[in-house]
CSV table of C-alpha atoms in Angstrom, one decimal:
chain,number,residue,atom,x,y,z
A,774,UNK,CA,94.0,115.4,7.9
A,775,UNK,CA,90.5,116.8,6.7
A,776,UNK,CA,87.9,115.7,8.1
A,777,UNK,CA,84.4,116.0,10.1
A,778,UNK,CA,84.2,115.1,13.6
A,779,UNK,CA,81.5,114.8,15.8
A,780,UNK,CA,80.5,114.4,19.2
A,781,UNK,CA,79.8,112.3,21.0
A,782,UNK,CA,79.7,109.4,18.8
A,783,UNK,CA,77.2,107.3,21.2
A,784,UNK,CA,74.3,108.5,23.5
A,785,UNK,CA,71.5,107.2,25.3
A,786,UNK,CA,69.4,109.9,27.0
A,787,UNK,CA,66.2,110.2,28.6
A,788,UNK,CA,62.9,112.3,27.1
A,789,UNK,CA,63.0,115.7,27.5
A,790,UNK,CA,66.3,116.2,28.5
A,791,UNK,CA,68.2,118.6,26.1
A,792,UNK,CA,71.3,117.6,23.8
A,793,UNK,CA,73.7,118.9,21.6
A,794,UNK,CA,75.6,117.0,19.1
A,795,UNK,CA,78.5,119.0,18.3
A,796,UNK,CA,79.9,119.0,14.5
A,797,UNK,CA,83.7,120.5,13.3
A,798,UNK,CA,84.8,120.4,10.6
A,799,UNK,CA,88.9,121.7,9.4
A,800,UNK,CA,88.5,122.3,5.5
A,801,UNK,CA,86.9,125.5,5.5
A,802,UNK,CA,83.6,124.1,3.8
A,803,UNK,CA,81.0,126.7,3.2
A,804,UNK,CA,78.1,124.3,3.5
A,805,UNK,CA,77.3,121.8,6.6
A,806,UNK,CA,74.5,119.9,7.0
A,807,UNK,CA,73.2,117.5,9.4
A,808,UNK,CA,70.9,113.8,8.5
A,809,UNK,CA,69.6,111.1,9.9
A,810,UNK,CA,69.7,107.6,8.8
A,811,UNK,CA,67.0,105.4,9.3
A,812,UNK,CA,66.6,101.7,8.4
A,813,UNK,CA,65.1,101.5,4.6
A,814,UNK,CA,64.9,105.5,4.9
A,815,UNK,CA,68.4,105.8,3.3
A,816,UNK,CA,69.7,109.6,4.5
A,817,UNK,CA,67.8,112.2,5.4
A,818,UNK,CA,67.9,116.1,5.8
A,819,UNK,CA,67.6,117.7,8.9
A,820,UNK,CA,68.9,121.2,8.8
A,821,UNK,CA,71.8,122.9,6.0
A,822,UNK,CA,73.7,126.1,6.2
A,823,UNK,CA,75.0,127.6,3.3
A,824,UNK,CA,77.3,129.9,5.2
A,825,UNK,CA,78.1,131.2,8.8
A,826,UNK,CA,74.5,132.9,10.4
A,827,UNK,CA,72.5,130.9,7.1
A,828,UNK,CA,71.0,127.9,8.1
A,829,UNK,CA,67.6,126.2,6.6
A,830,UNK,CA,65.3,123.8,7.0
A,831,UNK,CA,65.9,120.4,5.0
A,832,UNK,CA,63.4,117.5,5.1
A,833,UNK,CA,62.5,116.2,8.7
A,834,UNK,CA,63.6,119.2,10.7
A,835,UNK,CA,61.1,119.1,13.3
A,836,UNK,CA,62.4,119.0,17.2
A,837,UNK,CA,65.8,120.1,16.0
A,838,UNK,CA,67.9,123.3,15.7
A,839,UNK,CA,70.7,123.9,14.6
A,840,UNK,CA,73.3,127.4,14.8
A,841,UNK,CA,76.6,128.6,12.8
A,842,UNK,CA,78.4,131.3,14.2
A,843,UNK,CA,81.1,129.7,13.1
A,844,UNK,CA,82.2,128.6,9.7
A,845,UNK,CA,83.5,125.2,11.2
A,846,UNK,CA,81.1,124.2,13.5
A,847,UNK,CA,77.4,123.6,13.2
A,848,UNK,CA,75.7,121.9,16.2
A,849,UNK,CA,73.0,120.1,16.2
A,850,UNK,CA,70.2,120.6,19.0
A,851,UNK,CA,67.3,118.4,20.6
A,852,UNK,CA,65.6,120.9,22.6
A,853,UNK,CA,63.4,118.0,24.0
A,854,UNK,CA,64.5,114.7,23.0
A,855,UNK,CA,61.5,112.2,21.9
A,856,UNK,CA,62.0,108.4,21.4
A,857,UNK,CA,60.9,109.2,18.0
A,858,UNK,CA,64.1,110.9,17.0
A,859,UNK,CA,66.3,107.8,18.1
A,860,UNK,CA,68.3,107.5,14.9
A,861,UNK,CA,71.9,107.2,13.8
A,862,UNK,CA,73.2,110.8,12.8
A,863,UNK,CA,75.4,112.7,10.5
A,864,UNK,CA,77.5,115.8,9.9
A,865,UNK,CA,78.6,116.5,6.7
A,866,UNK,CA,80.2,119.5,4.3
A,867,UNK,CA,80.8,120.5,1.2
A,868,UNK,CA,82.7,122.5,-1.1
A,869,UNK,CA,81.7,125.7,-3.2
A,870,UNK,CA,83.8,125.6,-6.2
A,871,UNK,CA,83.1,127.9,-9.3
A,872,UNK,CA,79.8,129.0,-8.2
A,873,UNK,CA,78.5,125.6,-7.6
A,874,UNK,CA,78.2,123.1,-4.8
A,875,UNK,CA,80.4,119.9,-6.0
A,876,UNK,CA,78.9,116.8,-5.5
A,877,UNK,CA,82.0,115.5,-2.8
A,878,UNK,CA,79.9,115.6,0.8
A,879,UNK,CA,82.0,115.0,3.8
A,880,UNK,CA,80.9,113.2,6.4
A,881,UNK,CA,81.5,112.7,9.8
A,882,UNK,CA,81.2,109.4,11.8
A,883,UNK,CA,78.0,109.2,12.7
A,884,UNK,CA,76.4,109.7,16.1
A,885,UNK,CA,73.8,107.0,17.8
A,886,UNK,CA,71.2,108.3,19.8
A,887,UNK,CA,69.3,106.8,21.9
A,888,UNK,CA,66.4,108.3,23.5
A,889,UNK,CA,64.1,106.3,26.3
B,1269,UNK,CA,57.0,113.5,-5.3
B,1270,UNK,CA,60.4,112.2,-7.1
B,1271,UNK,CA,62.6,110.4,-5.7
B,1272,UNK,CA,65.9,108.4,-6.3
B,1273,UNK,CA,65.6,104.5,-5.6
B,1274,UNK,CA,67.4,101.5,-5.8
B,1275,UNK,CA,66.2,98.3,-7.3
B,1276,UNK,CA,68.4,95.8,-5.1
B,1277,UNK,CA,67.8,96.0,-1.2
B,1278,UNK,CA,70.8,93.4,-1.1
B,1279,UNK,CA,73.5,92.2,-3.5
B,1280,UNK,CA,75.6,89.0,-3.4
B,1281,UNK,CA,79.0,88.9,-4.9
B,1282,UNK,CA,81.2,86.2,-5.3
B,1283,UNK,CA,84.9,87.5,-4.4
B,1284,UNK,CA,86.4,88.2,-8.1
B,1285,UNK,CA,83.3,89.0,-9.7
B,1286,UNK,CA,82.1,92.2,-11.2
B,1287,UNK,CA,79.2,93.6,-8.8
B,1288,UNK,CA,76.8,95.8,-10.7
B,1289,UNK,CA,74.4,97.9,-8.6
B,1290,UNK,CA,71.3,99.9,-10.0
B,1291,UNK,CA,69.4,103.1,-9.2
B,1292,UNK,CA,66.6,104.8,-10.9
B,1293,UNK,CA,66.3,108.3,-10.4
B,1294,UNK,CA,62.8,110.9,-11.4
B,1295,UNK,CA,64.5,114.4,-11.5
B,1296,UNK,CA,64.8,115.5,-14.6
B,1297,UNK,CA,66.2,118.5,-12.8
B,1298,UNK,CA,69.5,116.5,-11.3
B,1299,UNK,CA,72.3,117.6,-13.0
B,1300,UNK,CA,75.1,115.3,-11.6
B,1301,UNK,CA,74.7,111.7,-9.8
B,1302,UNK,CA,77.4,110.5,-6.9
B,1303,UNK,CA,77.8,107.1,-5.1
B,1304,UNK,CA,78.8,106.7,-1.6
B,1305,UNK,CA,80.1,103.7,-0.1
B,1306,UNK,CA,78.8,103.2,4.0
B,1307,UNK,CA,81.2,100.6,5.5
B,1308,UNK,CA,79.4,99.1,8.5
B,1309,UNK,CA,80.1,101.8,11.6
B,1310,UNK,CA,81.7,104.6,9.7
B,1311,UNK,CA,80.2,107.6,7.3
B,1312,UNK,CA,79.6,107.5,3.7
B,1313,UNK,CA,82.5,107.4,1.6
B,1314,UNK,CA,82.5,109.5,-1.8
B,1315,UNK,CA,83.3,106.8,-4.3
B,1316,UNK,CA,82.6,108.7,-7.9
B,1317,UNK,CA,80.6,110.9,-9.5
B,1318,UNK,CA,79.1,111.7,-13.0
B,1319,UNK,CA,77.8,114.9,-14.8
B,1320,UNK,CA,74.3,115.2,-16.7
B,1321,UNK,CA,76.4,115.8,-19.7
B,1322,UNK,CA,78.1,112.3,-19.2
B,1323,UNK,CA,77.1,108.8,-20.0
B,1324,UNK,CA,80.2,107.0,-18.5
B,1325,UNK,CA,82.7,107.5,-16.3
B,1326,UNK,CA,85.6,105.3,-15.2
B,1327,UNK,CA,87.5,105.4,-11.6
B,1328,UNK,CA,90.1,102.6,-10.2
B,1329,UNK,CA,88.2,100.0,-10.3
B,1330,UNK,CA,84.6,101.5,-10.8
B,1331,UNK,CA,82.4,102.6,-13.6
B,1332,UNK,CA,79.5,104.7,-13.5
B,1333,UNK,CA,77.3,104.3,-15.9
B,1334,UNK,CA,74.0,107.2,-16.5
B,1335,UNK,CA,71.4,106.5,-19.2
B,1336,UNK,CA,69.4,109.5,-19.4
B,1337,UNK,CA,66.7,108.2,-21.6
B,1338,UNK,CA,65.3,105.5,-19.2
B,1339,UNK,CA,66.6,107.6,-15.8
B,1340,UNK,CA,68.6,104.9,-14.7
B,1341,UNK,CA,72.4,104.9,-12.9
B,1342,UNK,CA,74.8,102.3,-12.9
B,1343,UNK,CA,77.5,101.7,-10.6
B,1344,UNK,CA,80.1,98.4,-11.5
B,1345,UNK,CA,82.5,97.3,-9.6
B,1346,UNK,CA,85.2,95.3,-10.8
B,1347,UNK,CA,86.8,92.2,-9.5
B,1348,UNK,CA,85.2,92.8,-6.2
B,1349,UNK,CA,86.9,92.2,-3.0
B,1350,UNK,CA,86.0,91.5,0.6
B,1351,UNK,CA,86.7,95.1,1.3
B,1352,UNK,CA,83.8,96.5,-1.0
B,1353,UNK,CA,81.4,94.9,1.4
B,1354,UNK,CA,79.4,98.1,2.3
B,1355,UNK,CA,76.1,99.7,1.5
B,1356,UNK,CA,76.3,101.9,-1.6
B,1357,UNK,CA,73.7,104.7,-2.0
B,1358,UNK,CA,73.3,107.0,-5.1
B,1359,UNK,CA,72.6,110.1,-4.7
B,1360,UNK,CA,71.2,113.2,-7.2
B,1361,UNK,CA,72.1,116.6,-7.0
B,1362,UNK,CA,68.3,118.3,-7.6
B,1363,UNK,CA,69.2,122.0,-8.9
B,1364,UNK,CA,67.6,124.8,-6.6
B,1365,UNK,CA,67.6,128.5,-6.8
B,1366,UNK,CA,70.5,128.7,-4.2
B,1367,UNK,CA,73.2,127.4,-6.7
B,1368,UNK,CA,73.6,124.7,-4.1
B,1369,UNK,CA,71.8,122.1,-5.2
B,1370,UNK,CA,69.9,119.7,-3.0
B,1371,UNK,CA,71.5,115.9,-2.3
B,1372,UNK,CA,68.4,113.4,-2.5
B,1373,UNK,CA,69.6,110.1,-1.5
B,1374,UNK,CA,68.4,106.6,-2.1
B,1375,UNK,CA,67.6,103.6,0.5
B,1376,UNK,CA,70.9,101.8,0.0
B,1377,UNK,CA,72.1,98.8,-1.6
B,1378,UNK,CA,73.7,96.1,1.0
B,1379,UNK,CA,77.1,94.7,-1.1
B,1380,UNK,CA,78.0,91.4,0.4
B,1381,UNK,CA,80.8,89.7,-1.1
B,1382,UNK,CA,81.1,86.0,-0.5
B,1383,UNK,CA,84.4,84.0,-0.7
């Protein structure tokens, strides 16, 4: 079954202490890309990456990072976790057909964090 | 800076009817237009999609509707059912240099569908 699968799907942490929310994905997607959703803030852009070793910086990327030395997974990392980045977040790819992206984003199932 | 909105923060259906739900878009630089549907604890769902070069496009049970003069994106539902309660959010694919293209989405539109 294709699909995008994250981990883990719920976390509550503390300030400051480091977390990784892993993303996987099994269609061989070129592009992955990580958001957050807000309430009223609709989806937002964290990090992309185009390609394995090509990531870039999408709308709110501050106190994230994010790595692909893989073309499946793309991680998503809160070096120091502030309450400010509690949010509900997702993985998603896409396919490069014809020497465009197409418009079909695949996401995952979402991951709640909680930071105190 | 431009942006993709939607008109409707919440829509009431009654079960049967046809739902109709609106976004206005600013990029004159979007050259195709999705809808997702977000069913309450999962990820979006693609539902359908449409090309700048399109005015209408017709899935099982949905119609997309783009009106390029006024900027405006349509999405219609027909005979709505219990299962399309969701949020819906439009989306725009801005063009970049990349070939990518850059996904802006809107706030959502809340699709509750009464008996």
């Amino acid at each position: 079954e294709a699909q995008v699968t994250q981990n883990p799907r719920y976390l509550i942490t503390v300030t400051g202490k480091k977390l990784t929310v892993t993303c996987s994905q099994n269609m061989n997607h070129e592009y992955m890309s990580w958001y957050r959703q807000d309430p009223g803030l609709g989806l937002r852009q964290i990090y992309y990456s185009m390609n394995v070793e090509v990531t870039d910086k999408g709308d709110v990327p501050e106190g994230y990072k994010v790595s692909r030395k893989e073309k499946r997974n793309f991680p998503l990392i809160l070096e120091s976790p502030s309450p400010n980045q509690t949010s509900l977040y997702f993985c998603a790819s896409r396919l490069f057909v014809g020497g465009r992206g197409t418009g079909e984003l695949f996401f995952g199932e979402g991951s709640r964090l909680t930071v105190l | 800076g431009e942006s993709v909105g939607l008109h409707l923060p919440t829509l009431s259906v009654q079960e049967g009817d046809n739902s109709i739900i609106n976004c206005a878009y600013s990029n004159s630089a979007s050259d195709y237009f999705i809808w997702y549907k977000q069913e309450s604890g999962k990820g979006p769902q693609f539902i359908i999609d449409i090309r700048s070069n399109m005015d209408k496009r017709q899935g099982q049970r949905v119609t997309v509707l783009l009106n390029k003069t006024v900027k405006h994106l349509s999405l219609q539902i027909a005979a709505t059912q219990p299962g399309d309660s969701a949020v819906y959010f439009c989306a725009e694919n801005i063009l970049t240099t990349d070939s990518w293209g850059k996904l802006q989405f809107g706030a959502g539109t809340q699709v509750v569908v009464t008996p």
